[in-house]
Amino acid sequence: MDGGIKIGKIFGIDVSLDYSWFLIFALITFALTFTVFPQMSPGLSLATYFAMGLITSLLFFGSVLFHEAMHSLIAKRNGLNIEDIRLMVFGGVSELTEEPHSPGVEFRMAIVGPLSSIVLGGISLGIFFIGRGLNLGPFINVPAFWLGYINLLLGVFNLLPGFPLDGGRVLRSAVWYFTGSLKRATSVASGFGKGLAYTMILAGILGPFLGDLSLLWFVLIGWYLLRAADSGYRQVIFEETLEGIKVDQAMTRDPETVNPDISIEQMVKDYFMQHNWLVYPVVEDGSVEGIISIDNIKDVPRRSWKRKRVRDIMRPISTEFVTTPETEISNLMPKLNSKSNGRLLIIKGGRLLGILTMTDVNRFVIRRLKAEEARRSAA
Ligand SMILES: [Zn+2]
């Protein structure tokens, strides 16, 4: 993933910090140090408040990470592919590259997050009560109370039934279970998500008039939810449209190919400078010999462009780049979305039949949805 810093692995899944994380980390530490903790426990030194603020902020993000890690763990156990976990402005996001396969999986995956937060909240409050009983002092009690409160809040907020919040996913799994339609379920859960988002935006806008400026945060969160509800819905429509669709229904047929014996110079002049493609299959006598991309050429010094041929620098065909016309497109999404490749050669009996990219897939989906719409309005 771009725009973030990798910090490690949990259950074999990469964990990264989005740049926005640093902003929110600083804000929370600042608020705890200068307002929250001095109000909860007056009379301590600034250095003490700051130490408490810093440690509590770290523990808070540890809690968010735990919440996300539990989602990811359940997802992985059910065979779903998790790209990575990233911590960002609005807590954490587990990047799923595919949707759950059944309502049961979706339910377990969704509910485990808020439950984890609520359990963490309970443990923190337990530490607070024990700490108070044993007179352990504000350095333990105050952060424990705040962490307990914030984790319970996080758990309850995430249970609100608007997609893409965890509670919205729980709602979706229920509608999915009872109607058997993921599309219907997503439509209902996103509808609730949008309703929730608009309510938050409205509350945020009214906040200042009611004398509460902190509600302005709701505008930001509501706006974020609104966008996420919409894109989650479109993602499902996209996947549903592709269900059962095979490669040869969407691929670009008879793609432009390159002869292995032309020079690099000719390759650049006649291909890369003429067309938008960044990768070409190299074909000789009807059989595919390799592929050449603009990246291969970058490593060749300019002065050897005349002498060197495509054959000298092309990459051999690896199974990673090749598929058959009968393969279902939905099984190829991780490959098509990968940044390193994103282009598949369709080969049958050693002959190149076509090329498939994300552009082909998008075009296919749009065409199909338009045709469906036309059929509906004609009926
Ligand atoms: Zn969650």
PDB file of N, CA and C in Angstrom, residues 81-123:
ATOM      1  N   ASN A  81      -8.780 -13.115   1.813  1.00  0.00           N
ATOM      2  CA  ASN A  81      -7.475 -12.502   1.633  1.00  0.00           C
ATOM      3  C   ASN A  81      -7.463 -11.089   2.225  1.00  0.00           C
ATOM      4  N   ILE A  82      -6.554 -10.848   3.172  1.00  0.00           N
ATOM      5  CA  ILE A  82      -6.442  -9.521   3.776  1.00  0.00           C
ATOM      6  C   ILE A  82      -5.169  -8.882   3.263  1.00  0.00           C
ATOM      7  N   GLU A  83      -5.291  -7.763   2.623  1.00  0.00           N
ATOM      8  CA  GLU A  83      -4.111  -7.084   2.062  1.00  0.00           C
ATOM      9  C   GLU A  83      -3.226  -6.562   3.191  1.00  0.00           C
ATOM     10  N   ASP A  84      -3.773  -5.738   4.035  1.00  0.00           N
ATOM     11  CA  ASP A  84      -3.020  -5.275   5.203  1.00  0.00           C
ATOM     12  C   ASP A  84      -3.952  -4.587   6.189  1.00  0.00           C
ATOM     13  N   ILE A  85      -3.422  -4.300   7.372  1.00  0.00           N
ATOM     14  CA  ILE A  85      -4.176  -3.519   8.354  1.00  0.00           C
ATOM     15  C   ILE A  85      -3.512  -2.167   8.400  1.00  0.00           C
ATOM     16  N   ARG A  86      -4.290  -1.102   8.262  1.00  0.00           N
ATOM     17  CA  ARG A  86      -3.660   0.210   8.427  1.00  0.00           C
ATOM     18  C   ARG A  86      -4.388   1.052   9.461  1.00  0.00           C
ATOM     19  N   LEU A  87      -3.562   1.746  10.229  1.00  0.00           N
ATOM     20  CA  LEU A  87      -4.108   2.642  11.239  1.00  0.00           C
ATOM     21  C   LEU A  87      -4.106   4.044  10.658  1.00  0.00           C
ATOM     22  N   MET A  88      -5.256   4.702  10.753  1.00  0.00           N
ATOM     23  CA  MET A  88      -5.363   6.025  10.153  1.00  0.00           C
ATOM     24  C   MET A  88      -6.278   6.922  10.981  1.00  0.00           C
ATOM     25  N   VAL A  89      -6.675   8.054  10.382  1.00  0.00           N
ATOM     26  CA  VAL A  89      -7.444   9.058  11.105  1.00  0.00           C
ATOM     27  C   VAL A  89      -8.636   8.475  11.854  1.00  0.00           C
ATOM     28  N   PHE A  90      -9.457   7.673  11.178  1.00  0.00           N
ATOM     29  CA  PHE A  90     -10.665   7.181  11.823  1.00  0.00           C
ATOM     30  C   PHE A  90     -10.452   5.803  12.411  1.00  0.00           C
ATOM     31  N   GLY A  91      -9.315   5.614  13.095  1.00  0.00           N
ATOM     32  CA  GLY A  91      -9.060   4.313  13.690  1.00  0.00           C
ATOM     33  C   GLY A  91      -8.351   3.413  12.702  1.00  0.00           C
ATOM     34  N   GLY A  92      -8.889   2.251  12.491  1.00  0.00           N
ATOM     35  CA  GLY A  92      -8.182   1.284  11.648  1.00  0.00           C
ATOM     36  C   GLY A  92      -9.032   0.785  10.511  1.00  0.00           C
ATOM     37  N   VAL A  93      -8.368   0.268   9.504  1.00  0.00           N
ATOM     38  CA  VAL A  93      -9.055  -0.330   8.380  1.00  0.00           C
ATOM     39  C   VAL A  93      -8.346  -1.624   8.040  1.00  0.00           C
ATOM     40  N   SER A  94      -9.096  -2.708   7.921  1.00  0.00           N
ATOM     41  CA  SER A  94      -8.518  -3.948   7.419  1.00  0.00           C
ATOM     42  C   SER A  94      -8.859  -4.000   5.942  1.00  0.00           C
ATOM     43  N   GLU A  95      -7.838  -4.054   5.114  1.00  0.00           N
ATOM     44  CA  GLU A  95      -8.117  -4.011   3.684  1.00  0.00           C
ATOM     45  C   GLU A  95      -8.445  -5.402   3.156  1.00  0.00           C
ATOM     46  N   LEU A  96      -9.728  -5.595   2.887  1.00  0.00           N
ATOM     47  CA  LEU A  96     -10.186  -6.856   2.316  1.00  0.00           C
ATOM     48  C   LEU A  96     -10.131  -6.729   0.804  1.00  0.00           C
ATOM     49  N   THR A  97      -9.552  -7.726   0.125  1.00  0.00           N
ATOM     50  CA  THR A  97      -9.593  -7.654  -1.336  1.00  0.00           C
ATOM     51  C   THR A  97     -10.792  -8.415  -1.887  1.00  0.00           C
ATOM     52  N   GLU A  98     -11.555  -9.067  -1.019  1.00  0.00           N
ATOM     53  CA  GLU A  98     -12.790  -9.708  -1.471  1.00  0.00           C
ATOM     54  C   GLU A  98     -13.823  -9.681  -0.352  1.00  0.00           C
ATOM     55  N   GLU A  99     -15.086  -9.844  -0.742  1.00  0.00           N
ATOM     56  CA  GLU A  99     -16.163  -9.830   0.238  1.00  0.00           C
ATOM     57  C   GLU A  99     -16.322 -11.226   0.846  1.00  0.00           C
ATOM     58  N   PRO A 100     -16.881 -11.311   2.080  1.00  0.00           N
ATOM     59  CA  PRO A 100     -17.126 -12.623   2.683  1.00  0.00           C
ATOM     60  C   PRO A 100     -18.035 -13.470   1.795  1.00  0.00           C
ATOM     61  N   HIS A 101     -17.868 -14.799   1.887  1.00  0.00           N
ATOM     62  CA  HIS A 101     -18.604 -15.681   0.987  1.00  0.00           C
ATOM     63  C   HIS A 101     -19.975 -16.084   1.509  1.00  0.00           C
ATOM     64  N   SER A 102     -20.228 -15.859   2.794  1.00  0.00           N
ATOM     65  CA  SER A 102     -21.527 -16.273   3.332  1.00  0.00           C
ATOM     66  C   SER A 102     -21.928 -15.346   4.468  1.00  0.00           C
ATOM     67  N   PRO A 103     -23.250 -15.276   4.764  1.00  0.00           N
ATOM     68  CA  PRO A 103     -23.700 -14.405   5.855  1.00  0.00           C
ATOM     69  C   PRO A 103     -23.062 -14.777   7.188  1.00  0.00           C
ATOM     70  N   GLY A 104     -22.844 -16.076   7.415  1.00  0.00           N
ATOM     71  CA  GLY A 104     -22.253 -16.527   8.677  1.00  0.00           C
ATOM     72  C   GLY A 104     -20.849 -15.971   8.865  1.00  0.00           C
ATOM     73  N   VAL A 105     -20.051 -16.047   7.800  1.00  0.00           N
ATOM     74  CA  VAL A 105     -18.680 -15.536   7.869  1.00  0.00           C
ATOM     75  C   VAL A 105     -18.689 -14.032   8.111  1.00  0.00           C
ATOM     76  N   GLU A 106     -19.567 -13.329   7.351  1.00  0.00           N
ATOM     77  CA  GLU A 106     -19.647 -11.882   7.514  1.00  0.00           C
ATOM     78  C   GLU A 106     -20.034 -11.514   8.941  1.00  0.00           C
ATOM     79  N   PHE A 107     -20.994 -12.236   9.501  1.00  0.00           N
ATOM     80  CA  PHE A 107     -21.453 -11.945  10.851  1.00  0.00           C
ATOM     81  C   PHE A 107     -20.318 -12.109  11.863  1.00  0.00           C
ATOM     82  N   ARG A 108     -19.633 -13.252  11.819  1.00  0.00           N
ATOM     83  CA  ARG A 108     -18.556 -13.511  12.791  1.00  0.00           C
ATOM     84  C   ARG A 108     -17.426 -12.503  12.644  1.00  0.00           C
ATOM     85  N   MET A 109     -17.106 -12.206  11.370  1.00  0.00           N
ATOM     86  CA  MET A 109     -16.018 -11.276  11.103  1.00  0.00           C
ATOM     87  C   MET A 109     -16.324  -9.877  11.632  1.00  0.00           C
ATOM     88  N   ALA A 110     -17.596  -9.472  11.490  1.00  0.00           N
ATOM     89  CA  ALA A 110     -17.986  -8.114  11.872  1.00  0.00           C
ATOM     90  C   ALA A 110     -18.114  -7.983  13.390  1.00  0.00           C
ATOM     91  N   ILE A 111     -18.763  -8.961  14.009  1.00  0.00           N
ATOM     92  CA  ILE A 111     -19.114  -8.818  15.425  1.00  0.00           C
ATOM     93  C   ILE A 111     -17.882  -8.890  16.322  1.00  0.00           C
ATOM     94  N   VAL A 112     -16.824  -9.587  15.857  1.00  0.00           N
ATOM     95  CA  VAL A 112     -15.661  -9.799  16.709  1.00  0.00           C
ATOM     96  C   VAL A 112     -14.938  -8.477  17.029  1.00  0.00           C
ATOM     97  N   GLY A 113     -15.056  -7.478  16.111  1.00  0.00           N
ATOM     98  CA  GLY A 113     -14.375  -6.198  16.338  1.00  0.00           C
ATOM     99  C   GLY A 113     -14.942  -5.458  17.544  1.00  0.00           C
ATOM    100  N   PRO A 114     -16.254  -5.109  17.510  1.00  0.00           N
ATOM    101  CA  PRO A 114     -16.847  -4.422  18.656  1.00  0.00           C
ATOM    102  C   PRO A 114     -16.724  -5.237  19.942  1.00  0.00           C
ATOM    103  N   LEU A 115     -16.880  -6.573  19.843  1.00  0.00           N
ATOM    104  CA  LEU A 115     -16.738  -7.393  21.046  1.00  0.00           C
ATOM    105  C   LEU A 115     -15.335  -7.243  21.640  1.00  0.00           C
ATOM    106  N   SER A 116     -14.318  -7.233  20.776  1.00  0.00           N
ATOM    107  CA  SER A 116     -12.938  -7.061  21.268  1.00  0.00           C
ATOM    108  C   SER A 116     -12.798  -5.736  22.002  1.00  0.00           C
ATOM    109  N   SER A 117     -13.376  -4.661  21.407  1.00  0.00           N
ATOM    110  CA  SER A 117     -13.278  -3.347  22.037  1.00  0.00           C
ATOM    111  C   SER A 117     -13.977  -3.342  23.388  1.00  0.00           C
ATOM    112  N   ILE A 118     -15.156  -3.988  23.430  1.00  0.00           N
ATOM    113  CA  ILE A 118     -15.918  -3.999  24.680  1.00  0.00           C
ATOM    114  C   ILE A 118     -15.171  -4.797  25.756  1.00  0.00           C
ATOM    115  N   VAL A 119     -14.563  -5.914  25.350  1.00  0.00           N
ATOM    116  CA  VAL A 119     -13.768  -6.704  26.309  1.00  0.00           C
ATOM    117  C   VAL A 119     -12.582  -5.884  26.824  1.00  0.00           C
ATOM    118  N   LEU A 120     -11.874  -5.212  25.887  1.00  0.00           N
ATOM    119  CA  LEU A 120     -10.750  -4.366  26.312  1.00  0.00           C
ATOM    120  C   LEU A 120     -11.220  -3.267  27.260  1.00  0.00           C
ATOM    121  N   GLY A 121     -12.383  -2.670  26.933  1.00  0.00           N
ATOM    122  CA  GLY A 121     -12.949  -1.627  27.789  1.00  0.00           C
ATOM    123  C   GLY A 121     -13.241  -2.160  29.179  1.00  0.00           C
ATOM    124  N   GLY A 122     -13.811  -3.363  29.228  1.00  0.00           N
ATOM    125  CA  GLY A 122     -14.126  -3.991  30.501  1.00  0.00           C
ATOM    126  C   GLY A 122     -12.864  -4.253  31.322  1.00  0.00           C
ATOM    127  N   ILE A 123     -11.823  -4.761  30.649  1.00  0.00           N
ATOM    128  CA  ILE A 123     -10.559  -5.029  31.355  1.00  0.00           C
ATOM    129  C   ILE A 123      -9.989  -3.731  31.923  1.00  0.00           C
TER     130      ILE A 123
END
